Coordinates of C-alpha atoms in Angstrom, one line a residue:
Chain A
M1190 CA -94.7 -121.6 -8.7
D1191 CA -97.3 -123.1 -10.9
V1192 CA -100.6 -122.5 -9.2
L1193 CA -102.8 -124.5 -11.6
S1194 CA -100.7 -127.7 -11.8
L1195 CA -102.4 -131.1 -11.9
D1196 CA -100.6 -131.9 -8.7
I1197 CA -102.4 -129.2 -6.7
M1198 CA -105.8 -130.0 -8.3
V1199 CA -105.4 -133.6 -7.1
A1200 CA -104.2 -132.7 -3.7
A1201 CA -107.2 -130.3 -3.4
L1202 CA -109.6 -133.2 -4.0
R1203 CA -108.2 -135.1 -1.1
L1204 CA -108.3 -132.1 1.2
A1205 CA -111.8 -131.2 0.0
M1206 CA -113.3 -134.6 0.9
P1207 CA -113.8 -134.2 4.7
I1208 CA -115.3 -130.7 4.0
A1209 CA -117.6 -132.2 1.3
L1210 CA -118.7 -135.0 3.6
V1211 CA -119.7 -132.6 6.3
A1212 CA -121.4 -130.4 3.8
L1213 CA -123.4 -133.3 2.4
G1214 CA -124.4 -134.5 5.9
E1215 CA -125.4 -131.0 6.9
T1216 CA -127.4 -130.7 3.7
F1217 CA -129.5 -133.7 4.6
S1218 CA -129.9 -132.5 8.2
E1219 CA -130.8 -128.9 7.4
R1220 CA -133.2 -130.0 4.6
S1221 CA -135.1 -131.9 7.3
G1222 CA -135.0 -128.9 9.6
I1223 CA -132.1 -129.5 12.0
I1224 CA -129.1 -127.2 12.2
N1225 CA -126.1 -129.1 13.6
I1226 CA -123.0 -127.1 14.4
G1227 CA -121.9 -130.1 16.3
V1228 CA -120.5 -131.4 13.0
E1229 CA -117.1 -130.1 14.0
G1230 CA -117.1 -132.2 17.2
T1231 CA -118.7 -135.1 15.5
A1232 CA -115.9 -135.2 12.9
L1233 CA -113.4 -135.0 15.7
A1234 CA -115.1 -137.9 17.5
G1235 CA -115.0 -139.9 14.3
A1236 CA -111.3 -139.2 14.0
L1237 CA -110.7 -140.0 17.7
I1238 CA -112.6 -143.2 17.9
G1239 CA -111.6 -144.2 14.3
A1240 CA -107.9 -143.8 15.2
T1241 CA -108.3 -145.6 18.6
V1242 CA -110.1 -148.6 17.2
A1243 CA -107.8 -148.8 14.2
F1244 CA -104.8 -148.7 16.5
F1245 CA -106.1 -151.5 18.7
S1246 CA -107.6 -153.7 16.0
G1247 CA -104.8 -153.1 13.5
S1248 CA -107.4 -152.6 10.8
S1249 CA -108.2 -149.3 9.1
V1250 CA -111.6 -150.7 7.9
V1251 CA -112.7 -151.6 11.4
G1252 CA -111.6 -148.1 12.5
L1253 CA -113.7 -146.6 9.7
C1254 CA -116.8 -148.5 10.9
A1255 CA -116.2 -147.4 14.5
A1256 CA -116.0 -143.8 13.2
L1257 CA -119.3 -144.2 11.4
G1258 CA -120.8 -145.7 14.6
V1259 CA -119.7 -142.9 16.9
G1260 CA -120.8 -140.3 14.4
M1261 CA -124.3 -141.9 14.3
L1262 CA -124.5 -142.0 18.0
L1263 CA -123.7 -138.2 18.3
G1264 CA -126.2 -137.5 15.5
L1265 CA -128.8 -139.5 17.4
I1266 CA -128.1 -137.5 20.6
H1267 CA -128.3 -134.3 18.7
A1268 CA -131.6 -135.3 17.2
V1269 CA -133.1 -136.5 20.5
W1270 CA -132.1 -133.2 22.1
C1271 CA -133.5 -131.1 19.2
V1272 CA -136.6 -133.1 18.3
Y1273 CA -137.9 -134.6 21.5
L1274 CA -136.4 -132.3 24.2
R1275 CA -136.8 -129.1 22.0
A1276 CA -133.4 -127.9 22.9
D1277 CA -131.9 -125.1 20.9
H1278 CA -130.1 -126.6 17.8
V1279 CA -127.0 -124.3 17.8
V1280 CA -126.5 -124.6 21.6
T1281 CA -126.8 -128.4 21.5
G1282 CA -124.2 -128.5 18.7
A1283 CA -121.9 -126.3 20.7
A1284 CA -122.3 -128.6 23.7
I1285 CA -121.3 -131.6 21.5
N1286 CA -118.3 -129.7 20.3
L1287 CA -117.1 -128.9 23.8
L1288 CA -117.7 -132.5 25.0
V1289 CA -115.7 -134.1 22.2
I1290 CA -112.7 -131.8 22.7
G1291 CA -112.7 -132.8 26.4
L1292 CA -113.0 -136.5 25.5
A1293 CA -110.3 -136.2 22.9
L1294 CA -107.8 -134.7 25.3
F1295 CA -108.7 -137.2 28.0
L1296 CA -108.8 -140.3 25.9
T1297 CA -105.5 -139.6 24.1
R1298 CA -103.9 -139.3 27.6
V1299 CA -105.5 -142.5 28.8
V1300 CA -104.6 -144.6 25.7
W1301 CA -101.3 -143.1 24.5
G1302 CA -100.2 -141.0 27.4
W1303 CA -99.8 -137.9 25.3
R1304 CA -102.2 -135.0 25.5
G1305 CA -104.1 -134.6 22.2
T1306 CA -102.2 -136.9 19.8
S1307 CA -102.2 -140.6 19.0
A1308 CA -99.5 -143.0 17.8
A1309 CA -99.4 -143.9 14.1
V1310 CA -102.4 -145.9 13.0
P1311 CA -103.0 -148.1 10.0
T1312 CA -104.4 -146.4 6.9
L1313 CA -105.8 -147.4 3.6
N1314 CA -105.5 -146.0 0.1
P1315 CA -107.4 -142.7 0.3
W1316 CA -108.4 -142.8 -3.4
I1317 CA -110.8 -145.7 -2.8
L1318 CA -112.6 -143.4 -0.3
V1319 CA -112.4 -140.3 -2.5
W1320 CA -114.0 -141.9 -5.6
G1321 CA -116.5 -143.7 -3.4
M1322 CA -117.5 -140.4 -2.0
V1323 CA -117.8 -138.6 -5.3
G1324 CA -120.2 -141.3 -6.3
L1325 CA -122.1 -140.8 -3.1
I1326 CA -122.5 -137.1 -3.7
V1327 CA -124.0 -137.7 -7.2
L1328 CA -126.3 -140.3 -5.7
A1329 CA -127.3 -137.8 -3.0
Q1330 CA -128.2 -135.2 -5.6
V1331 CA -130.5 -137.7 -7.4
Y1332 CA -132.0 -138.9 -4.1
L1333 CA -132.9 -135.4 -2.9
F1334 CA -134.5 -134.1 -6.1
R1335 CA -135.5 -137.2 -8.1
T1336 CA -137.0 -139.6 -5.6
P1337 CA -140.1 -139.6 -3.5
W1338 CA -138.0 -140.0 -0.3
G1339 CA -136.1 -136.9 -1.2
L1340 CA -139.3 -135.0 -1.7
R1341 CA -140.6 -136.2 1.7
L1342 CA -137.4 -135.1 3.3
R1343 CA -137.7 -131.6 1.8
V1344 CA -141.3 -131.3 2.8
V1345 CA -140.4 -132.1 6.4
G1346 CA -138.0 -129.1 6.4
E1347 CA -140.2 -126.7 4.5
H1348 CA -143.6 -127.4 6.0
P1349 CA -143.7 -130.0 8.8
Q1350 CA -147.5 -129.6 9.3
A1351 CA -148.1 -130.5 5.7
A1352 CA -145.8 -133.5 5.9
D1353 CA -147.5 -134.7 9.0
T1354 CA -150.9 -134.4 7.4
A1355 CA -149.6 -136.4 4.5
G1356 CA -148.7 -139.2 6.9
I1357 CA -145.0 -138.6 7.1
N1358 CA -143.5 -139.0 10.6
V1359 CA -141.7 -135.6 11.1
F1360 CA -139.9 -136.7 14.3
R1361 CA -138.6 -139.9 12.9
T1362 CA -137.6 -138.3 9.6
R1363 CA -135.5 -135.7 11.4
V1364 CA -133.9 -138.2 13.7
A1365 CA -133.0 -140.5 10.7
Y1366 CA -131.3 -137.7 8.7
S1367 CA -129.6 -136.4 11.8
V1368 CA -128.1 -139.8 12.3
L1369 CA -127.1 -139.9 8.6
N1370 CA -125.4 -136.5 9.1
G1371 CA -123.5 -137.9 12.1
A1372 CA -122.4 -140.9 10.0
L1373 CA -121.0 -138.7 7.2
C1374 CA -119.2 -136.4 9.8
G1375 CA -117.7 -139.5 11.5
L1376 CA -116.5 -140.6 8.1
A1377 CA -115.0 -137.2 7.5
G1378 CA -113.1 -137.6 10.7
A1379 CA -111.9 -141.0 9.7
F1380 CA -110.8 -139.6 6.4
L1381 CA -108.7 -136.9 8.2
V1382 CA -107.0 -139.7 10.2
N1383 CA -106.4 -141.6 7.0
N1384 CA -104.8 -138.5 5.4
L1385 CA -102.5 -137.9 8.4
G1386 CA -101.9 -141.4 9.6
R1387 CA -102.6 -140.4 13.2
F1388 CA -105.0 -138.5 15.4
S1389 CA -104.5 -135.0 16.6
V1390 CA -106.9 -132.9 18.6
G1391 CA -106.5 -129.9 16.2
M1392 CA -106.9 -132.0 13.0
V1393 CA -110.5 -130.9 12.2
G1394 CA -109.5 -127.3 12.7
G1395 CA -112.7 -125.6 11.8
R1396 CA -113.4 -127.9 8.7
G1397 CA -116.8 -128.8 10.2
F1398 CA -117.7 -125.1 10.2
I1399 CA -116.2 -124.7 6.7
G1400 CA -118.4 -127.6 5.7
I1401 CA -121.5 -125.7 6.8
A1402 CA -120.3 -122.7 4.8
A1403 CA -119.8 -125.0 1.8
M1404 CA -123.4 -126.2 2.2
V1405 CA -124.7 -122.6 2.3
V1406 CA -122.7 -121.6 -0.7
G1407 CA -124.0 -124.7 -2.5
N1408 CA -127.5 -123.6 -1.7
Y1409 CA -128.4 -126.8 0.2
R1410 CA -127.7 -129.0 -2.9
P1411 CA -125.2 -131.8 -2.8
I1412 CA -123.3 -131.3 -6.1
P1413 CA -122.9 -127.5 -5.8
A1414 CA -121.9 -128.0 -2.1
F1415 CA -119.2 -130.4 -3.2
L1416 CA -117.9 -127.9 -5.7
A1417 CA -117.8 -125.2 -2.9
A1418 CA -116.0 -127.8 -0.7
Y1419 CA -113.5 -128.3 -3.6
L1420 CA -112.8 -124.6 -3.7
F1421 CA -112.0 -124.7 0.0
G1422 CA -109.8 -127.8 -0.5
F1423 CA -108.1 -126.0 -3.3
V1424 CA -107.3 -123.0 -1.1
D1425 CA -106.1 -125.4 1.5
A1426 CA -103.7 -127.1 -1.0
L1427 CA -102.6 -123.7 -2.2
Q1428 CA -101.8 -122.4 1.3
M1429 CA -99.5 -125.3 2.0
R1430 CA -97.5 -124.4 -1.1
L1431 CA -97.6 -120.7 -0.2
Q1432 CA -95.8 -121.3 3.1
D1433 CA -92.4 -120.9 1.4
V1434 CA -93.5 -117.4 0.2
I1435 CA -95.4 -115.8 3.1
P1436 CA -95.3 -116.6 6.9
S1437 CA -97.2 -119.8 7.6
H1438 CA -99.4 -118.0 10.1
F1439 CA -100.9 -116.0 7.2
S1440 CA -101.3 -118.8 4.7
I1441 CA -103.0 -121.0 7.3
M1442 CA -105.6 -118.2 7.7
L1443 CA -106.5 -118.3 4.1
P1444 CA -109.3 -120.9 4.2
Y1445 CA -110.9 -119.1 7.3
V1446 CA -110.8 -115.7 5.6
L1447 CA -112.2 -117.2 2.4
T1448 CA -115.0 -118.7 4.4
V1449 CA -116.0 -115.4 5.9
V1450 CA -115.8 -113.6 2.5
V1451 CA -117.7 -116.2 0.7
L1452 CA -120.5 -116.4 3.3
A1453 CA -120.8 -112.6 3.3
G1454 CA -121.3 -112.7 -0.5
F1455 CA -123.6 -115.7 -0.8
L1456 CA -126.0 -116.2 2.1
G1457 CA -128.4 -113.5 1.1
R1458 CA -129.2 -115.5 -2.0
A1459 CA -129.5 -119.0 -0.5
H1460 CA -132.8 -120.6 -0.1
V1461 CA -133.1 -121.6 3.6
P1462 CA -135.6 -124.4 4.5
A1463 CA -138.6 -122.7 6.1
A1464 CA -138.8 -124.8 9.2
L1465 CA -135.0 -124.8 9.9
G1466 CA -134.2 -124.7 13.6
K1467 CA -137.7 -124.7 14.8
P1468 CA -139.0 -127.6 16.9
Y1469 CA -142.1 -129.3 15.5
I1470 CA -144.9 -129.5 18.0
K1471 CA -147.7 -131.9 17.0
D1472 CA -151.1 -130.3 17.1
Q1473 CA -152.9 -132.0 20.0
G1474 CA -156.4 -130.6 19.2
Chain B
M351 CA -140.6 -119.4 42.8
K352 CA -139.6 -119.2 39.2
L353 CA -136.0 -118.6 40.2
L354 CA -136.1 -121.6 42.5
K355 CA -137.4 -123.8 39.7
E356 CA -134.7 -122.5 37.3
L357 CA -132.1 -123.2 40.0
G358 CA -133.5 -126.7 40.6
I359 CA -133.2 -127.5 36.9
I360 CA -129.6 -126.3 36.8
V361 CA -128.6 -128.2 39.9
V362 CA -130.2 -131.4 38.5
S363 CA -128.5 -130.9 35.1
V364 CA -125.1 -130.4 36.8
A365 CA -125.7 -133.5 38.9
L366 CA -126.7 -135.5 35.8
G367 CA -123.5 -134.4 34.0
L368 CA -121.3 -135.3 36.9
G369 CA -123.1 -138.6 37.3
V370 CA -122.4 -139.6 33.7
G371 CA -118.9 -138.2 34.2
A372 CA -118.5 -140.6 37.2
I373 CA -119.6 -143.5 34.9
I374 CA -116.9 -142.6 32.4
T375 CA -114.4 -142.2 35.2
A376 CA -115.1 -145.7 36.4
A377 CA -115.3 -147.2 32.9
T378 CA -111.8 -145.9 32.1
G379 CA -110.5 -147.5 35.3
Y380 CA -110.0 -144.5 37.6
S381 CA -111.3 -144.2 41.2
V382 CA -114.5 -142.2 41.3
P383 CA -114.3 -141.2 45.0
A384 CA -110.6 -140.2 44.6
V385 CA -111.4 -138.1 41.6
F386 CA -114.2 -136.2 43.2
R387 CA -112.3 -135.8 46.5
E388 CA -109.3 -134.3 44.7
L389 CA -111.5 -132.2 42.5
V390 CA -113.2 -130.5 45.5
R391 CA -110.0 -130.4 47.5
G392 CA -108.0 -128.9 44.6
A393 CA -110.6 -126.2 44.1
F394 CA -111.5 -125.2 47.6
S395 CA -109.5 -126.7 50.4
D396 CA -107.3 -123.7 51.3
M397 CA -106.8 -120.0 50.6
Y398 CA -104.2 -120.7 47.9
R399 CA -106.5 -123.1 46.1
V400 CA -109.6 -120.9 46.4
A401 CA -107.5 -118.1 44.9
Q402 CA -106.5 -120.4 42.1
T403 CA -110.2 -121.2 41.4
L404 CA -111.0 -117.5 41.3
T405 CA -108.0 -116.8 39.1
Q406 CA -109.3 -119.4 36.6
A407 CA -112.9 -118.1 36.9
T408 CA -112.0 -114.5 36.0
P409 CA -111.5 -114.8 32.2
I410 CA -114.3 -117.3 32.1
L411 CA -116.6 -114.8 33.7
F412 CA -115.8 -112.3 30.9
T413 CA -116.3 -114.8 28.1
S414 CA -119.5 -116.1 29.7
L415 CA -120.9 -112.5 29.7
S416 CA -119.7 -112.3 26.1
F417 CA -121.6 -115.4 25.1
L418 CA -124.8 -114.4 26.9
I419 CA -125.1 -110.9 25.6
A420 CA -125.1 -112.2 22.1
F421 CA -127.4 -115.0 23.1
R422 CA -129.9 -112.5 24.6
A423 CA -130.1 -110.9 21.1
G424 CA -130.7 -114.3 19.5
L425 CA -127.1 -114.6 18.2
F426 CA -124.3 -117.0 18.9
N427 CA -120.8 -115.8 19.6
I428 CA -118.8 -118.9 19.3
G429 CA -115.6 -117.0 18.7
A430 CA -114.9 -115.5 22.1
E431 CA -111.5 -117.3 22.2
G432 CA -110.1 -115.2 19.3
Q433 CA -111.6 -112.0 20.7
L434 CA -109.9 -112.9 24.0
F435 CA -106.5 -113.3 22.3
L436 CA -106.8 -110.0 20.4
G437 CA -108.0 -108.1 23.5
G438 CA -105.1 -109.6 25.4
F439 CA -102.5 -108.6 22.8
F440 CA -103.7 -105.0 22.4
A441 CA -103.9 -104.6 26.2
A442 CA -100.3 -105.8 26.4
W443 CA -99.3 -103.5 23.5
A444 CA -100.8 -100.5 25.3
G445 CA -99.1 -101.8 28.5
F446 CA -95.5 -101.7 27.2
T447 CA -95.8 -98.9 24.6
L448 CA -97.7 -96.1 26.4
S449 CA -96.4 -94.5 29.5
L450 CA -99.2 -93.1 31.7
P451 CA -99.8 -92.6 35.4
P452 CA -100.7 -95.8 37.4
V453 CA -104.5 -96.1 37.5
L454 CA -105.1 -94.4 34.2
H455 CA -102.7 -96.7 32.5
I456 CA -104.7 -99.8 33.6
V457 CA -107.9 -98.2 32.4
V458 CA -106.4 -97.3 29.0
C459 CA -105.1 -100.8 28.6
L460 CA -108.4 -102.4 29.5
F461 CA -110.0 -100.0 27.0
F462 CA -107.6 -101.1 24.2
G463 CA -108.4 -104.8 25.0
A464 CA -112.1 -104.1 24.8
A465 CA -111.8 -102.1 21.7
A466 CA -109.9 -104.8 19.9
G467 CA -112.4 -107.4 20.9
A468 CA -115.2 -105.0 19.8
V469 CA -113.8 -104.7 16.3
W470 CA -113.7 -108.6 16.1
G471 CA -117.3 -108.7 17.2
F472 CA -118.4 -105.9 14.9
I473 CA -117.3 -107.8 11.7
P474 CA -119.5 -110.9 12.3
G475 CA -122.3 -108.7 13.7
W476 CA -122.3 -106.5 10.6
L477 CA -122.1 -109.5 8.3
R478 CA -125.0 -111.1 10.1
A479 CA -127.2 -108.0 10.2
R480 CA -126.5 -106.6 6.8
R481 CA -125.5 -109.7 4.7
G482 CA -127.2 -112.5 6.5
A483 CA -124.0 -114.5 7.1
N484 CA -124.4 -117.1 9.9
E485 CA -122.6 -115.6 12.9
F486 CA -121.8 -119.0 14.4
V487 CA -119.7 -119.8 11.4
T488 CA -118.0 -116.4 10.9
T489 CA -117.2 -115.9 14.6
M490 CA -115.5 -119.3 14.7
M491 CA -113.5 -118.6 11.5
L492 CA -112.5 -115.1 12.7
S493 CA -111.4 -116.7 16.0
Y494 CA -108.9 -118.8 14.1
V495 CA -107.7 -115.7 12.2
A496 CA -107.2 -113.8 15.5
I497 CA -105.3 -116.6 17.1
Y498 CA -102.9 -117.1 14.2
L499 CA -102.5 -113.3 13.8
T500 CA -101.5 -112.7 17.5
S501 CA -99.4 -115.8 17.3
W502 CA -97.5 -114.3 14.3
L503 CA -97.1 -111.0 16.1
V504 CA -95.0 -112.6 18.8
S505 CA -93.3 -115.4 16.9
P506 CA -89.7 -115.1 15.6
G507 CA -89.9 -112.8 12.6
G508 CA -93.0 -111.1 13.9
P509 CA -92.8 -107.4 15.1
Y510 CA -93.4 -108.0 18.8
H511 CA -91.3 -111.1 19.5
G512 CA -89.9 -109.9 22.8
H513 CA -88.0 -113.0 24.1
Q514 CA -85.4 -115.2 22.6
W515 CA -86.8 -118.6 23.5
A516 CA -90.5 -118.0 24.1
N517 CA -93.2 -116.5 21.8
Q518 CA -94.2 -113.6 24.0
T519 CA -94.1 -109.8 24.1
A520 CA -92.0 -107.6 26.4
R521 CA -93.3 -107.2 29.9
I522 CA -95.9 -104.5 30.4
L523 CA -94.8 -101.5 32.5
S524 CA -95.5 -101.7 36.2
T525 CA -98.1 -98.9 35.9
A526 CA -100.3 -101.1 33.7
E527 CA -100.3 -104.1 36.1
L528 CA -103.6 -105.0 37.6
P529 CA -102.4 -105.6 41.2
R530 CA -102.7 -108.9 42.9
M531 CA -105.4 -109.3 45.5
I532 CA -103.7 -111.8 47.7
T533 CA -99.9 -111.8 47.6
G534 CA -98.4 -115.2 46.8
T535 CA -101.3 -116.1 44.4
Q536 CA -102.1 -115.2 40.9
L537 CA -105.4 -113.7 41.8
S538 CA -105.7 -110.1 40.6
W539 CA -108.3 -107.4 40.9
G540 CA -109.5 -108.5 37.5
I541 CA -112.2 -110.5 39.2
V542 CA -113.6 -107.4 40.8
V543 CA -113.6 -105.7 37.4
G544 CA -115.5 -108.8 36.1
G545 CA -118.0 -108.7 38.9
L546 CA -118.7 -104.9 38.3
V547 CA -119.1 -105.6 34.6
A548 CA -121.6 -108.3 35.3
L549 CA -123.6 -105.9 37.4
L550 CA -123.4 -103.3 34.7
L551 CA -124.6 -105.8 32.1
W552 CA -127.5 -106.8 34.3
Y553 CA -128.5 -103.2 34.7
F554 CA -128.2 -102.7 30.9
L555 CA -130.2 -105.8 30.0
F556 CA -133.0 -105.4 32.6
R557 CA -133.2 -101.8 33.4
M558 CA -132.3 -99.8 30.3
P559 CA -134.5 -99.4 27.1
R560 CA -131.6 -100.5 24.8
G561 CA -131.2 -103.6 26.8
Y562 CA -135.0 -104.3 26.6
E563 CA -134.8 -103.8 22.9
L564 CA -131.9 -106.2 22.6
R565 CA -133.8 -108.9 24.5
A566 CA -136.9 -108.2 22.3
V567 CA -134.8 -108.8 19.2
G568 CA -133.6 -112.1 20.7
Q569 CA -137.1 -113.2 21.6
N570 CA -138.7 -112.4 18.3
P571 CA -137.0 -110.2 15.7
L572 CA -140.2 -109.7 13.6
A573 CA -142.3 -108.6 16.6
A574 CA -139.5 -106.3 17.8
E575 CA -139.3 -104.7 14.3
Y576 CA -143.1 -104.2 14.4
G577 CA -142.7 -102.7 17.8
G578 CA -140.4 -100.1 16.4
V579 CA -136.9 -101.6 17.2
D580 CA -134.2 -101.3 14.6
V581 CA -133.2 -104.9 14.5
A582 CA -130.0 -104.8 12.5
P583 CA -128.3 -102.1 14.6
T584 CA -129.3 -103.9 17.7
Q585 CA -127.8 -107.1 16.5
I586 CA -124.6 -105.3 15.6
L587 CA -124.5 -103.7 19.0
A588 CA -124.9 -107.1 20.7
M589 CA -122.0 -108.5 18.8
V590 CA -119.8 -105.4 19.4
L591 CA -120.6 -105.8 23.2
A592 CA -119.9 -109.5 23.0
G593 CA -116.5 -108.9 21.4
A594 CA -115.7 -106.1 23.8
L595 CA -116.5 -108.3 26.8
A596 CA -114.3 -111.1 25.6
G597 CA -111.5 -108.7 24.7
L598 CA -111.8 -107.2 28.2
G599 CA -111.4 -110.7 29.6
G600 CA -108.2 -111.2 27.6
A601 CA -106.9 -107.8 28.8
S602 CA -107.6 -108.6 32.4
E603 CA -105.9 -111.9 32.1
I604 CA -102.8 -110.3 30.6
L605 CA -102.6 -107.3 32.9
G606 CA -103.5 -109.3 36.0
T607 CA -102.0 -112.7 35.6
H608 CA -99.3 -112.9 32.9
R609 CA -98.1 -109.2 32.7
R610 CA -97.1 -109.9 29.0
F611 CA -98.8 -111.3 26.0
I612 CA -97.9 -115.0 25.6
E613 CA -98.8 -117.1 22.6
G614 CA -101.5 -119.6 23.5
F615 CA -102.0 -118.0 27.0
S616 CA -105.7 -119.2 27.0
P617 CA -106.3 -122.9 27.6
G618 CA -109.8 -122.4 26.1
Y619 CA -111.4 -119.8 28.3
G620 CA -113.4 -118.7 25.2
W621 CA -115.0 -122.1 25.0
D622 CA -115.6 -122.2 28.7
G623 CA -117.6 -119.0 28.2
I624 CA -120.1 -120.9 26.0
A625 CA -120.6 -123.4 28.9
G626 CA -120.7 -120.6 31.5
G627 CA -123.2 -118.6 29.6
L628 CA -125.4 -121.6 29.1
I629 CA -125.2 -122.8 32.7
A630 CA -126.1 -119.3 33.8
R631 CA -129.1 -119.5 31.5
A632 CA -127.9 -116.2 30.0
H633 CA -128.2 -114.3 33.2
P634 CA -125.3 -111.9 34.1
I635 CA -125.5 -112.6 37.8
G636 CA -125.9 -116.3 37.2
A637 CA -122.7 -116.0 35.1
V638 CA -120.7 -115.1 38.2
F639 CA -121.6 -118.5 39.7
A640 CA -121.3 -120.4 36.5
A641 CA -117.8 -119.0 36.0
L642 CA -116.9 -120.0 39.6
L643 CA -118.1 -123.6 38.8
M644 CA -116.0 -123.6 35.5
G645 CA -113.0 -122.1 37.4
A646 CA -113.3 -124.8 40.1
L647 CA -113.4 -127.5 37.4
R648 CA -110.2 -126.1 35.9
A649 CA -108.4 -125.7 39.2
G650 CA -109.7 -129.0 40.5
G651 CA -108.7 -130.6 37.2
S652 CA -105.1 -129.6 37.6
A653 CA -105.2 -130.9 41.1
I654 CA -106.4 -134.4 40.2
D655 CA -103.5 -134.5 37.7
R656 CA -100.9 -133.4 40.3
A657 CA -102.3 -135.9 42.8
G658 CA -101.8 -138.6 40.2
V659 CA -105.5 -139.6 40.5
A660 CA -106.5 -139.1 36.8
P661 CA -105.6 -136.8 33.8
S662 CA -106.7 -133.2 34.3
D663 CA -108.7 -133.4 31.1
L664 CA -111.3 -135.5 32.8
A665 CA -112.6 -132.2 34.2
A666 CA -113.1 -131.0 30.6
V667 CA -115.2 -134.2 30.0
F668 CA -117.3 -133.4 33.1
Q669 CA -117.8 -129.8 31.8
G670 CA -119.0 -131.1 28.4
L671 CA -121.4 -133.5 29.9
V672 CA -122.8 -130.9 32.3
I673 CA -123.6 -128.5 29.5
L674 CA -125.1 -131.2 27.4
F675 CA -127.6 -131.7 30.1
V676 CA -128.0 -128.0 30.9
V677 CA -129.1 -127.2 27.3
A678 CA -132.0 -129.6 27.5
P679 CA -134.2 -128.4 30.4
E680 CA -137.0 -130.4 28.9
L681 CA -135.1 -133.6 29.8
I682 CA -135.7 -133.0 33.5
R683 CA -139.4 -132.2 32.9
Y684 CA -139.6 -135.3 30.8
L685 CA -138.1 -137.5 33.5
K686 CA -140.5 -136.0 36.0
R687 CA -143.5 -136.7 33.8
V688 CA -142.4 -140.4 33.4
R689 CA -142.1 -140.7 37.2
R690 CA -145.5 -139.1 37.7
R691 CA -147.1 -141.4 35.2
R692 CA -145.5 -144.5 36.9
R693 CA -146.9 -143.3 40.2
V694 CA -150.4 -142.9 38.8
H695 CA -150.3 -146.3 37.3
G696 CA -149.2 -147.8 40.6
R697 CA -146.0 -149.3 39.2
P698 CA -143.0 -149.3 41.5
E699 CA -140.4 -146.6 40.9
P700 CA -137.2 -147.8 39.3

């Protein structure tokens, strides 16, 4: 078996895309100070609603827009919970994950009568999406580090008091980037549906969490995070080919094991935004 | 007074969750009164159904305790599902491999389950404390690994595939079976074990120095360190305990309900534990009641399906909504403030 064939490199790019999108969204969100482990559920919601709407409208583009919409809605809920209600970020994300799994099982039964899967839905050429997203990631890198808006975003995550003093609205900035994170996760879900041609409740399968890991490995920077996501995509592509050699149970484990190993080796060196996960309370005095 | 206030917040959160759930029920074209009637009837109307609720609540109690012990130390154990599977498998293994006298055999099997879960909690705990790896990602990843691993062990080609047509192990010996509490139901003495463990955990957290240290680390690791607590070992201990509790839950489920390890035996008890631990506001005694609520939702959920009123998964939607409101206690305070402000300004209440 030729491991480094062009074939596998190309397949890896396609498999890496949902992970890269989550990693990019989470980069924006965490740079502004909000941890969102609800990315797993948000991607699943994007897949679920994207597939449902594509099924009924007959148009994959309309489905894609619906996936974006539901992602933004969940990003907004997460932000309102974390920013205004001062709920714990991780716990809120976990709640979103649980809610979406319930909704996915319920809605598939209501719409298609099967528990957890949909009928075939229309798809579009994934390569339009892939190259669009590669462009998006490069743009994001420039935006974060070469524009005043990117600087403002980073200040909000590092030192919200300073940002507030400088006239930046900390609350609104966090809400906005959380919504952007939701949109990108919803898109990741729509991409998964586009890859498979149908919805399945297990289709995200931890890729949201792997996306967070890719962000950490990429040290909260879009292009390095994308490269990390590509590594995970490559292992995913590899494991599919390994299934003839070793029991599939073990090959499926590979991306998960890799995530743990990579996180263990990297996190100590990552630069974490200073105000990450902490609610900002405006000084009333 | 503080307890009453906490309770009030939980009750309002649950009511809000069920209220939004009712809207979704109506919006998808199902009958709200019928769903709620069957939900309550399916969970509580007779002895058999109450037993079914308690049976479902048992593993959820263990995973709720698992989530809350880590949470008390400021950590998130999202991977109770995998720890539950590992604990279940190793309890079953000890159940059909070792031959021991009756009561001792059960204890040894429970120990094997707890130990397997503890190992699966130790890894993310150590990685977090010593290497700084986010435990909410690693526990989740290791959960997948555990589920696929146990699945392989009992699948055709795996070493413990004990049945021709189903992916499960051989039956455990009768000496290892946790006896049924009520004949004719699936309810086993596992729930009593769970209750005792909850009491022990309460004693540990609120009456023992180690428990105090663990909570101190959760409140403020820097202050705890300054006060002379070894933060890293405490974090590792919390994750080991979290894993052991989830593993114990798997063991009790296998020894009490199924009597053999079955692939995919948990319909998501590990995830329910996150909800249970949060609804209990991380209190071990509260977890008993939270687990009963989750168990009732599961038992009632199957009942609404059997009665043909709505799909069982509607109950999972309710659960998700309830915890979304439970995690934001500020929401209720906020709503109260808005009401008070309206009253002050003399505007009519909505």
